[in-house]
Amino acid sequence: MGDSVPATVYLVGAGPGDPRLISVRGKELLEAADVVLYDGLVSPLLFANLRADLEYAGRATEDGRKRVLQPEINARLIELARSGRRVVRLKGGDPFVFGRGGEEAAALAAAGVPFEIVPGVTAAVAAAEYAGISLTHRAHASSIAFVTGHEDPNKPGQTIDYDRLAGWPGTVVFYMGLNRLGRIAAELLARGADPATPACVVSRGTTGLHRTVSGRLDDITDKATAAGLKAPSLIITGACVAERHAIDWFESKPLLGRRLLITRPAGQADEAVARALDLGAEPILCPLIEIGPPDDWKPVDDTIDRLAEFDWLVFTSVNGVAHFLDRLFEAGGDARRLGHLRLAAIGPATADALAARGLRADVVPQTFRAEALAEELRPHVADARVLWAGANIGREVLIEELTAAGATVEKVAVYTNREAESLPEPVAAHLAAGEIDWVLLSSPSIARNYARLSGRYPTQSPPKVAAISPVTADAAREAGLPIDVTAAPHTWAGLLDAVRDHVAGRLDV
């Protein structure tokens, strides 16, 4: 860019593990970014639907990502800004609370690169509140100390004042201290802290894998070790910890501790993810089919030109509604071209997609499957011409049933449904390690592709499987997958509720 002004770098706090806790400003910047440099504590759910390039810039991780050193991160931010790209540096929690955001801001300032700081919800506050702990309390604590549990080993001497912390009159929160929990507790006890001081460790706070172990300062190390807690974790000591059980709201979530594989196509999983998070689960995105435009729009355009020939227009998916009506509009038409047609939708989600375009479905069956739609249409389609706007692949039962009822049925592929060729590496690793609790399947093609791909990763602890409908369940069984639960109603909300009820022991297969 020569001597032009560098682009602005945005140092954004992502908040803790729950992706919904990012600020409105942070979300806006992510959606507008050209490139995002992120650390290992950032929820991958924040990357769904982004157009930006993603670059890891953090510590070494268990899934094989290599550590990126701070000088390298600083240099990369400067390089990207000078190239004119809109950069977001996304950091877990708050960028300036044990996040080295201050170092990065100083490097940018020294290089003459403009920057903006977007605060985030720091992990201590969020994890404590999800664990039911009020860090301040007028009866117990009027002050909070935030302390690193992992000092820079290159610093001369120890700067943590354990003498003062041992007598701290409020709440003390140690970040990044799980591996040094024994030493931290021993240091506090050696300097006169009361052994009965309430203490707890919050592991993976605010995520679906959130766990809290409570005890006293003199036994919390043994309890946390026995529980097998994992980083990232926070250590909290003080009288406020003893009050947590009265307001322990998050740990009663029905699917807390369960990892759910969400297999919906990219860009269509927001509803399922939101519902999974509401139930306390840890959703993992794993799109097993890719939705895209047809390879050739000409057959669709030719069909649109012939709309006057048809009596009924049938949709069996939200994708069909979106792709057909978008193409109609691009071709210069609008809803007036459909005025003579009656409309049918396979279920409420498809009917809602029509309603969002100002169109009302004339027929929506009570059971959301092709056989039920055909049964509802049967009395209306004798001698009628029916247009079905659907995918390039799928069950042909609708054509067979309506043809038998006397209709002339024509199908036009308004979108393509392509199977994924492999599982994402983190998903494959979780499956092989037996760390996926449930797989949620929402179509026969997804069920078949999951069976094919997951067979490459044998495990002693296979996940349970939930199907959105009997048709999907049948396809899964034919592919060799046992089905633990089938949703009713056959929607994503129904699917997640069925998993919830099964876990609670209220639902059989």
Coordinates of C-alpha atoms in Angstrom, one line a residue:
M1 CA 0.0 0.0 0.0
G2 CA 3.0 2.3 -0.1
D3 CA 2.7 5.3 2.2
S4 CA -1.0 4.9 2.8
V5 CA -2.4 4.8 6.3
P6 CA -2.6 1.2 7.7
A7 CA -5.9 -0.3 8.4
T8 CA -7.2 -0.4 12.0
V9 CA -6.6 -3.4 14.1
Y10 CA -9.4 -4.3 16.6
L11 CA -8.3 -6.0 19.8
V12 CA -11.6 -7.7 20.7
G13 CA -12.5 -9.6 23.9
A14 CA -14.5 -12.7 23.0
G15 CA -15.7 -13.2 26.5
P16 CA -15.4 -16.7 28.1
G17 CA -16.4 -20.0 26.5
D18 CA -20.1 -19.2 26.0
P19 CA -20.1 -17.6 22.5
R20 CA -23.2 -15.6 23.3
L21 CA -21.3 -13.4 25.8
I22 CA -19.3 -11.5 23.1
S23 CA -20.3 -7.8 23.0
V24 CA -22.5 -6.4 20.2
R25 CA -19.5 -4.3 19.0
G26 CA -17.3 -7.4 19.0
K27 CA -19.8 -9.4 16.9
E28 CA -20.1 -6.5 14.4
L29 CA -16.4 -6.3 13.9
L30 CA -16.1 -10.1 13.5
E31 CA -18.7 -10.1 10.8
A32 CA -16.9 -7.3 8.9
A33 CA -13.4 -8.6 9.3
D34 CA -11.1 -9.7 6.5
V35 CA -8.8 -11.8 8.8
V36 CA -9.2 -12.9 12.5
L37 CA -6.2 -13.9 14.6
Y38 CA -7.6 -15.9 17.5
D39 CA -6.3 -17.6 20.6
G40 CA -7.1 -21.1 22.0
L41 CA -9.7 -19.9 24.5
V42 CA -12.1 -18.6 21.9
S43 CA -15.2 -20.6 21.1
P44 CA -15.1 -21.9 17.5
L45 CA -18.9 -21.3 17.4
L46 CA -18.0 -17.6 16.9
F47 CA -16.5 -18.5 13.5
A48 CA -19.7 -19.9 12.0
N49 CA -20.8 -18.0 9.0
L50 CA -17.8 -15.6 9.0
R51 CA -16.3 -14.6 5.7
A52 CA -12.9 -13.8 7.2
D53 CA -9.7 -15.8 7.0
L54 CA -8.8 -17.4 10.3
E55 CA -5.3 -17.6 11.8
Y56 CA -4.5 -19.3 15.0
A57 CA -2.3 -17.1 17.3
G58 CA -2.0 -18.6 20.8
R59 CA -0.5 -21.4 22.9
A60 CA 0.1 -25.0 21.7
T61 CA -3.1 -27.0 21.9
E62 CA -4.0 -30.7 22.4
D63 CA -5.3 -30.9 18.9
G64 CA -1.9 -30.1 17.4
R65 CA -1.9 -26.4 16.9
K66 CA 1.5 -25.0 17.4
R67 CA 2.3 -22.1 19.7
V68 CA 2.7 -18.7 18.2
L69 CA 5.1 -16.5 20.1
Q70 CA 4.0 -13.0 21.1
P71 CA 6.6 -11.2 19.0
E72 CA 5.3 -13.2 16.0
I73 CA 1.7 -12.2 16.8
N74 CA 2.7 -8.5 17.1
A75 CA 4.5 -8.6 13.8
R76 CA 1.7 -10.3 12.0
L77 CA -0.9 -7.8 13.2
I78 CA 1.3 -4.9 11.9
E79 CA 1.9 -6.7 8.6
L80 CA -1.8 -7.3 8.0
A81 CA -2.8 -3.8 8.9
R82 CA -0.2 -2.3 6.5
S83 CA -1.5 -4.5 3.8
G84 CA -4.9 -2.8 4.2
R85 CA -6.8 -5.8 5.6
R86 CA -9.4 -5.3 8.3
V87 CA -8.0 -7.2 11.2
V88 CA -9.7 -8.5 14.4
R89 CA -7.4 -9.9 17.1
L90 CA -9.9 -12.1 19.1
K91 CA -8.9 -13.0 22.6
G92 CA -10.7 -15.1 25.2
G93 CA -12.2 -13.1 28.0
D94 CA -11.0 -9.5 28.1
P95 CA -7.9 -8.6 26.0
F96 CA -6.3 -6.6 28.9
V97 CA -6.9 -9.0 31.8
F98 CA -4.1 -11.6 31.6
G99 CA -4.5 -11.5 27.8
R100 CA -1.4 -9.6 26.7
G101 CA -3.6 -7.1 24.9
G102 CA -1.6 -4.3 26.4
E103 CA 1.6 -5.6 24.8
E104 CA -0.1 -5.9 21.4
A105 CA -1.6 -2.4 21.7
A106 CA 1.9 -1.0 22.6
A107 CA 3.4 -2.8 19.6
L108 CA 0.8 -1.4 17.2
A109 CA 1.2 2.1 18.6
A110 CA 5.0 2.0 18.2
A111 CA 4.5 0.9 14.6
G112 CA 2.0 3.7 13.9
V113 CA -0.9 1.3 13.3
P114 CA -4.3 2.6 14.5
F115 CA -6.2 0.3 16.8
E116 CA -9.4 0.0 18.8
I117 CA -9.9 -1.9 22.0
V118 CA -13.2 -3.7 22.5
P119 CA -13.5 -5.0 26.1
G120 CA -14.8 -8.5 26.8
V121 CA -16.4 -10.2 29.8
T122 CA -13.4 -11.5 31.7
A123 CA -13.4 -15.2 32.6
A124 CA -13.3 -14.6 36.4
V125 CA -16.6 -12.7 36.5
A126 CA -18.4 -15.0 34.0
A127 CA -17.2 -18.3 35.3
A128 CA -17.9 -17.4 38.9
E129 CA -21.4 -16.2 38.0
Y130 CA -22.2 -19.4 36.0
A131 CA -21.0 -21.3 39.1
G132 CA -23.4 -19.3 41.3
I133 CA -20.7 -17.2 43.0
S134 CA -21.1 -13.5 43.6
L135 CA -17.5 -12.3 43.8
T136 CA -18.6 -9.4 45.9
H137 CA -21.2 -9.6 48.7
R138 CA -22.1 -7.0 51.2
A139 CA -22.0 -9.6 54.0
H140 CA -18.8 -11.4 52.9
A141 CA -16.6 -9.5 50.5
S142 CA -16.1 -5.8 49.5
S143 CA -13.0 -6.4 47.4
I144 CA -11.7 -8.8 44.7
A145 CA -8.1 -9.7 43.8
F146 CA -7.4 -11.1 40.4
V147 CA -4.1 -13.0 40.4
T148 CA -2.2 -15.0 37.8
G149 CA -1.6 -18.5 38.8
H150 CA 1.0 -18.8 36.1
E151 CA 3.7 -16.2 36.4
D152 CA 6.1 -15.4 33.6
P153 CA 9.1 -17.8 34.3
N154 CA 11.5 -15.2 32.9
K155 CA 10.6 -12.6 35.5
P156 CA 13.2 -12.0 38.2
G157 CA 11.8 -13.3 41.5
Q158 CA 8.2 -13.9 42.5
T159 CA 5.9 -10.9 42.5
I160 CA 2.7 -12.5 43.8
D161 CA 2.4 -11.3 47.4
Y162 CA 1.1 -14.4 49.1
D163 CA 1.5 -12.8 52.5
R164 CA -1.1 -10.2 51.6
L165 CA -3.4 -12.7 49.7
A166 CA -3.4 -15.0 52.8
G167 CA -5.1 -12.3 54.8
W168 CA -7.2 -10.8 51.9
P169 CA -10.6 -9.7 53.4
G170 CA -12.5 -10.4 50.2
T171 CA -12.4 -12.8 47.3
V172 CA -9.3 -14.0 45.5
V173 CA -9.4 -15.4 41.9
F174 CA -6.4 -17.1 40.4
Y175 CA -6.3 -17.4 36.6
M176 CA -4.5 -20.3 34.8
G177 CA -3.6 -21.9 38.1
L178 CA -4.9 -25.5 37.8
N179 CA -1.5 -27.1 37.4
R180 CA -0.2 -25.1 40.4
L181 CA -3.2 -25.5 42.6
G182 CA -1.3 -27.5 45.2
R183 CA 1.5 -24.9 45.4
I184 CA -1.0 -22.0 45.6
A185 CA -2.9 -23.5 48.4
A186 CA 0.3 -24.4 50.2
E187 CA 1.6 -20.9 49.9
L188 CA -1.6 -19.4 51.3
L189 CA -1.7 -21.9 54.2
A190 CA 2.0 -21.4 55.0
R191 CA 1.3 -17.6 55.4
G192 CA -1.5 -18.0 57.8
A193 CA -4.7 -18.4 55.7
D194 CA -7.5 -20.2 57.5
P195 CA -7.5 -23.9 56.3
A196 CA -11.4 -23.7 56.4
T197 CA -11.5 -20.9 53.9
P198 CA -14.1 -21.8 51.3
A199 CA -12.5 -22.6 47.9
C200 CA -13.5 -23.9 44.5
V201 CA -12.1 -24.7 41.1
V202 CA -14.3 -23.8 38.1
S203 CA -13.2 -25.8 35.0
R204 CA -14.1 -24.7 31.5
G205 CA -16.4 -22.1 32.8
T206 CA -19.6 -21.0 30.9
T207 CA -19.2 -23.8 28.4
G208 CA -21.2 -27.0 28.1
L209 CA -18.3 -28.8 29.8
H210 CA -18.4 -26.4 32.8
R211 CA -17.7 -28.1 36.2
T212 CA -17.2 -26.8 39.7
V213 CA -15.5 -28.6 42.6
S214 CA -15.9 -27.0 46.0
G215 CA -14.1 -27.5 49.2
R216 CA -11.8 -25.8 51.7
L217 CA -8.4 -24.4 51.2
D218 CA -6.8 -27.4 52.9
D219 CA -8.6 -30.0 50.8
I220 CA -9.4 -28.4 47.4
T221 CA -6.3 -29.7 45.8
D222 CA -7.2 -33.3 46.5
K223 CA -10.8 -32.8 45.5
A224 CA -9.9 -31.1 42.2
T225 CA -7.4 -33.9 41.4
A226 CA -9.9 -36.6 42.1
A227 CA -12.4 -34.9 39.9
G228 CA -10.0 -34.9 37.0
L229 CA -10.6 -31.2 36.2
K230 CA -9.1 -29.8 33.0
A231 CA -7.8 -26.4 32.0
P232 CA -8.7 -23.7 31.5
S233 CA -9.7 -23.4 35.2
L234 CA -10.1 -20.7 37.8
I235 CA -9.4 -21.0 41.5
I236 CA -11.6 -19.0 43.7
T237 CA -11.2 -18.5 47.5
G238 CA -13.2 -16.6 50.0
A239 CA -16.5 -16.6 52.0
C240 CA -18.5 -15.9 48.8
V241 CA -17.8 -19.4 47.6
A242 CA -19.9 -20.9 50.4
E243 CA -23.0 -19.1 49.1
R244 CA -22.9 -20.6 45.6
H245 CA -25.3 -23.5 46.1
A246 CA -28.2 -21.1 46.8
I247 CA -27.8 -19.5 43.3
D248 CA -26.2 -22.3 41.3
W249 CA -28.3 -21.8 38.2
F250 CA -26.1 -23.0 35.3
E251 CA -25.1 -26.4 36.6
S252 CA -28.7 -27.5 36.7
K253 CA -29.0 -27.3 32.9
P254 CA -30.3 -30.7 31.6
L255 CA -27.6 -31.3 29.0
L256 CA -24.6 -29.8 30.9
G257 CA -21.5 -31.9 30.3
R258 CA -22.8 -33.4 27.0
R259 CA -21.1 -32.8 23.6
L260 CA -23.6 -32.7 20.8
L261 CA -22.6 -33.1 17.1
I262 CA -24.7 -30.7 15.1
T263 CA -24.7 -32.0 11.5
R264 CA -26.7 -29.2 9.8
P265 CA -25.2 -27.5 6.7
A266 CA -23.1 -24.5 7.3
G267 CA -25.1 -21.3 7.7
Q268 CA -28.2 -23.2 8.9
A269 CA -27.2 -24.4 12.3
D270 CA -27.8 -21.2 14.3
E271 CA -31.2 -22.3 15.7
A272 CA -29.9 -25.7 16.7
V273 CA -26.8 -24.2 18.3
A274 CA -28.8 -21.7 20.3
R275 CA -31.2 -24.4 21.6
A276 CA -28.2 -26.7 22.5
L277 CA -26.6 -23.8 24.5
D278 CA -29.9 -23.0 26.2
L279 CA -29.9 -26.7 27.4
G280 CA -26.4 -26.4 28.7
A281 CA -24.8 -28.6 26.1
E282 CA -21.5 -28.2 24.2
P283 CA -22.5 -28.0 20.5
I284 CA -19.9 -28.9 17.9
L285 CA -20.6 -27.9 14.3
C286 CA -20.0 -30.7 11.8
P287 CA -21.8 -30.0 8.5
L288 CA -22.1 -33.3 6.7
I289 CA -23.7 -31.9 3.5
E290 CA -23.1 -28.7 1.6
I291 CA -26.0 -26.8 0.2
G292 CA -25.2 -24.8 -3.0
P293 CA -26.8 -23.6 -6.2
P294 CA -27.5 -25.9 -9.2
D295 CA -24.6 -26.5 -11.5
D296 CA -26.8 -25.1 -14.3
W297 CA -29.7 -22.6 -13.6
K298 CA -31.2 -23.0 -17.1
P299 CA -33.7 -25.7 -16.2
V300 CA -34.9 -23.6 -13.2
D301 CA -35.2 -20.5 -15.4
D302 CA -37.1 -22.4 -18.1
T303 CA -39.4 -23.7 -15.4
I304 CA -40.0 -20.2 -14.0
D305 CA -40.9 -19.1 -17.5
R306 CA -43.6 -21.9 -17.5
L307 CA -45.1 -21.2 -14.1
A308 CA -48.5 -20.6 -15.7
E309 CA -48.7 -24.3 -16.7
F310 CA -48.8 -25.5 -13.1
D311 CA -51.6 -25.7 -10.5
W312 CA -49.5 -26.5 -7.4
L313 CA -46.0 -25.5 -6.2
V314 CA -44.6 -27.9 -3.5
F315 CA -41.7 -27.3 -1.2
T316 CA -40.1 -30.0 0.9
S317 CA -37.4 -27.8 2.6
V318 CA -36.4 -24.3 3.7
N319 CA -33.6 -24.5 1.1
G320 CA -36.0 -25.1 -1.7
V321 CA -38.1 -22.1 -0.7
A322 CA -35.0 -19.8 -0.5
H323 CA -33.3 -20.9 -3.7
F324 CA -36.5 -21.0 -5.8
L325 CA -37.8 -17.6 -4.7
D326 CA -34.4 -15.9 -4.8
R327 CA -34.0 -17.1 -8.4
L328 CA -37.5 -16.0 -9.3
F329 CA -36.7 -12.5 -8.0
E330 CA -33.3 -12.4 -9.8
A331 CA -35.2 -13.3 -13.0
G332 CA -37.3 -10.2 -12.7
G333 CA -40.3 -11.8 -11.1
D334 CA -41.9 -11.7 -7.7
A335 CA -44.8 -13.2 -5.7
R336 CA -47.3 -12.0 -8.3
R337 CA -46.0 -14.8 -10.6
L338 CA -47.3 -17.3 -8.1
G339 CA -50.8 -15.8 -7.7
H340 CA -52.6 -18.6 -9.5
L341 CA -50.7 -21.4 -7.7
R342 CA -51.6 -23.2 -4.6
L343 CA -48.7 -23.9 -2.2
A344 CA -47.7 -26.9 -0.2
A345 CA -45.0 -27.2 2.5
I346 CA -43.7 -30.4 4.1
G347 CA -43.6 -28.9 7.6
P348 CA -43.8 -25.8 9.8
A349 CA -40.2 -24.7 9.2
T350 CA -40.8 -24.7 5.4
A351 CA -44.2 -23.0 5.9
D352 CA -42.5 -20.4 8.0
A353 CA -39.9 -19.8 5.3
L354 CA -42.8 -19.1 2.9
A355 CA -44.5 -16.8 5.4
A356 CA -41.3 -14.8 5.7
R357 CA -41.7 -14.1 2.0
G358 CA -45.4 -13.1 2.4
L359 CA -46.7 -16.4 1.1
R360 CA -49.1 -18.7 3.0
A361 CA -49.0 -22.5 2.5
D362 CA -52.3 -24.0 1.6
V363 CA -51.3 -27.5 2.8
V364 CA -49.0 -28.4 5.7
P365 CA -49.3 -32.0 7.0
Q366 CA -49.3 -32.8 10.7
T367 CA -46.5 -35.3 10.2
F368 CA -43.5 -33.8 8.5
R369 CA -42.6 -36.4 5.9
A370 CA -43.2 -36.9 2.2
E371 CA -45.8 -39.7 2.7
A372 CA -47.9 -37.4 4.9
L373 CA -47.6 -34.5 2.4
A374 CA -48.7 -36.8 -0.4
E375 CA -51.7 -38.0 1.6
E376 CA -52.7 -34.4 2.3
L377 CA -52.4 -33.4 -1.3
R378 CA -54.1 -36.5 -2.8
P379 CA -57.7 -35.2 -2.7
H380 CA -56.6 -32.0 -4.5
V381 CA -54.3 -33.0 -7.3
A382 CA -56.3 -35.3 -9.6
D383 CA -55.6 -34.0 -13.1
A384 CA -53.5 -31.2 -11.6
R385 CA -50.0 -30.2 -12.7
V386 CA -47.7 -30.1 -9.7
L387 CA -44.2 -28.5 -9.6
W388 CA -41.9 -29.7 -6.9
A389 CA -38.9 -27.3 -6.2
G390 CA -36.4 -29.4 -4.3
A391 CA -32.8 -30.7 -4.2
N392 CA -30.8 -32.5 -6.8
I393 CA -31.1 -35.7 -4.8
G394 CA -33.7 -37.1 -2.4
R395 CA -36.5 -39.6 -2.0
E396 CA -38.9 -39.8 -5.0
V397 CA -41.9 -41.0 -3.0
L398 CA -43.7 -37.7 -3.5
I399 CA -43.6 -38.1 -7.3
E400 CA -44.8 -41.7 -7.0
E401 CA -47.7 -41.0 -4.7
L402 CA -49.0 -37.9 -6.5
T403 CA -48.7 -39.6 -9.9
A404 CA -50.7 -42.5 -8.5
A405 CA -53.3 -39.9 -7.4
G406 CA -53.7 -38.6 -11.0
A407 CA -51.3 -35.6 -10.9
T408 CA -48.7 -34.8 -13.4
V409 CA -45.6 -34.1 -11.4
E410 CA -42.5 -32.2 -12.5
K411 CA -39.4 -31.8 -10.2
V412 CA -36.9 -29.0 -10.7
A413 CA -33.6 -29.0 -8.7
V414 CA -33.2 -25.5 -7.3
Y415 CA -30.3 -26.4 -5.1
T416 CA -27.6 -29.1 -4.8
N417 CA -27.0 -31.3 -1.8
R418 CA -23.3 -32.5 -1.8
E419 CA -21.9 -34.8 0.9
A420 CA -18.8 -33.8 2.9
E421 CA -15.8 -35.9 2.0
S422 CA -14.3 -36.0 5.5
L423 CA -14.9 -35.0 9.1
P424 CA -13.2 -31.9 10.5
E425 CA -10.0 -32.9 12.3
P426 CA -11.3 -31.8 15.8
V427 CA -14.5 -33.8 15.3
A428 CA -12.5 -36.9 14.2
A429 CA -10.3 -36.6 17.2
H430 CA -13.3 -36.3 19.6
L431 CA -15.0 -39.3 18.0
A432 CA -11.9 -41.5 18.2
A433 CA -11.4 -40.5 21.9
G434 CA -15.1 -41.3 22.7
E435 CA -15.7 -37.6 23.6
I436 CA -18.9 -37.1 21.6
D437 CA -22.0 -37.9 23.6
W438 CA -24.7 -37.4 20.9
V439 CA -24.9 -37.2 17.1
L440 CA -28.0 -35.3 15.8
L441 CA -29.1 -36.4 12.3
S442 CA -31.6 -34.3 10.4
S443 CA -32.0 -36.0 7.0
P444 CA -31.4 -39.4 5.4
S445 CA -28.5 -38.1 3.4
I446 CA -26.8 -36.8 6.5
A447 CA -27.4 -40.1 8.3
R448 CA -25.8 -42.1 5.5
N449 CA -22.8 -39.8 5.2
Y450 CA -22.2 -39.8 9.0
A451 CA -22.3 -43.6 9.0
R452 CA -19.8 -43.7 6.1
L453 CA -17.4 -41.1 7.6
S454 CA -17.6 -42.0 11.3
G455 CA -16.7 -45.6 10.4
R456 CA -13.1 -44.5 9.8
Y457 CA -12.7 -43.6 13.5
P458 CA -13.5 -46.7 15.7
T459 CA -14.0 -46.0 19.3
Q460 CA -14.9 -48.0 22.5
S461 CA -17.4 -45.3 23.4
P462 CA -19.6 -44.5 20.4
P463 CA -22.0 -41.6 20.8
K464 CA -25.7 -42.0 21.1
V465 CA -27.6 -41.1 17.9
A466 CA -30.8 -39.0 17.6
A467 CA -32.8 -38.8 14.4
I468 CA -35.2 -35.9 13.5
S469 CA -37.8 -38.2 11.9
P470 CA -38.7 -41.9 11.3
V471 CA -37.4 -41.5 7.7
T472 CA -34.0 -40.3 8.9
A473 CA -34.0 -43.1 11.6
D474 CA -34.7 -45.7 8.9
A475 CA -31.9 -44.5 6.7
A476 CA -29.5 -44.5 9.7
R477 CA -30.4 -48.0 10.7
E478 CA -30.0 -49.2 7.1
A479 CA -26.5 -47.6 7.2
G480 CA -25.7 -49.6 10.4
L481 CA -26.3 -46.9 13.0
P482 CA -28.3 -47.7 16.1
I483 CA -30.9 -45.0 16.9
D484 CA -31.4 -44.1 20.5
V485 CA -34.2 -41.5 20.1
T486 CA -36.4 -40.1 17.3
A487 CA -37.8 -36.6 17.6
A488 CA -41.5 -35.7 17.8
P489 CA -42.2 -33.2 16.4
H490 CA -39.8 -33.6 13.6
T491 CA -38.0 -30.3 14.0
W492 CA -34.6 -29.3 15.4
A493 CA -36.3 -28.0 18.6
G494 CA -38.1 -31.4 18.9
L495 CA -34.8 -33.2 18.3
L496 CA -33.0 -31.4 21.1
D497 CA -35.9 -31.7 23.4
A498 CA -36.0 -35.5 22.7
V499 CA -32.3 -35.8 23.7
R500 CA -33.0 -33.8 26.8
D501 CA -35.9 -36.1 27.8
H502 CA -33.9 -39.2 27.0
V503 CA -31.0 -38.0 29.2
A504 CA -33.5 -37.2 32.0
G505 CA -35.0 -40.7 31.7
R506 CA -38.4 -39.5 30.5
L507 CA -38.2 -40.9 27.0
D508 CA -37.6 -44.3 25.5
V509 CA -36.5 -44.9 21.9

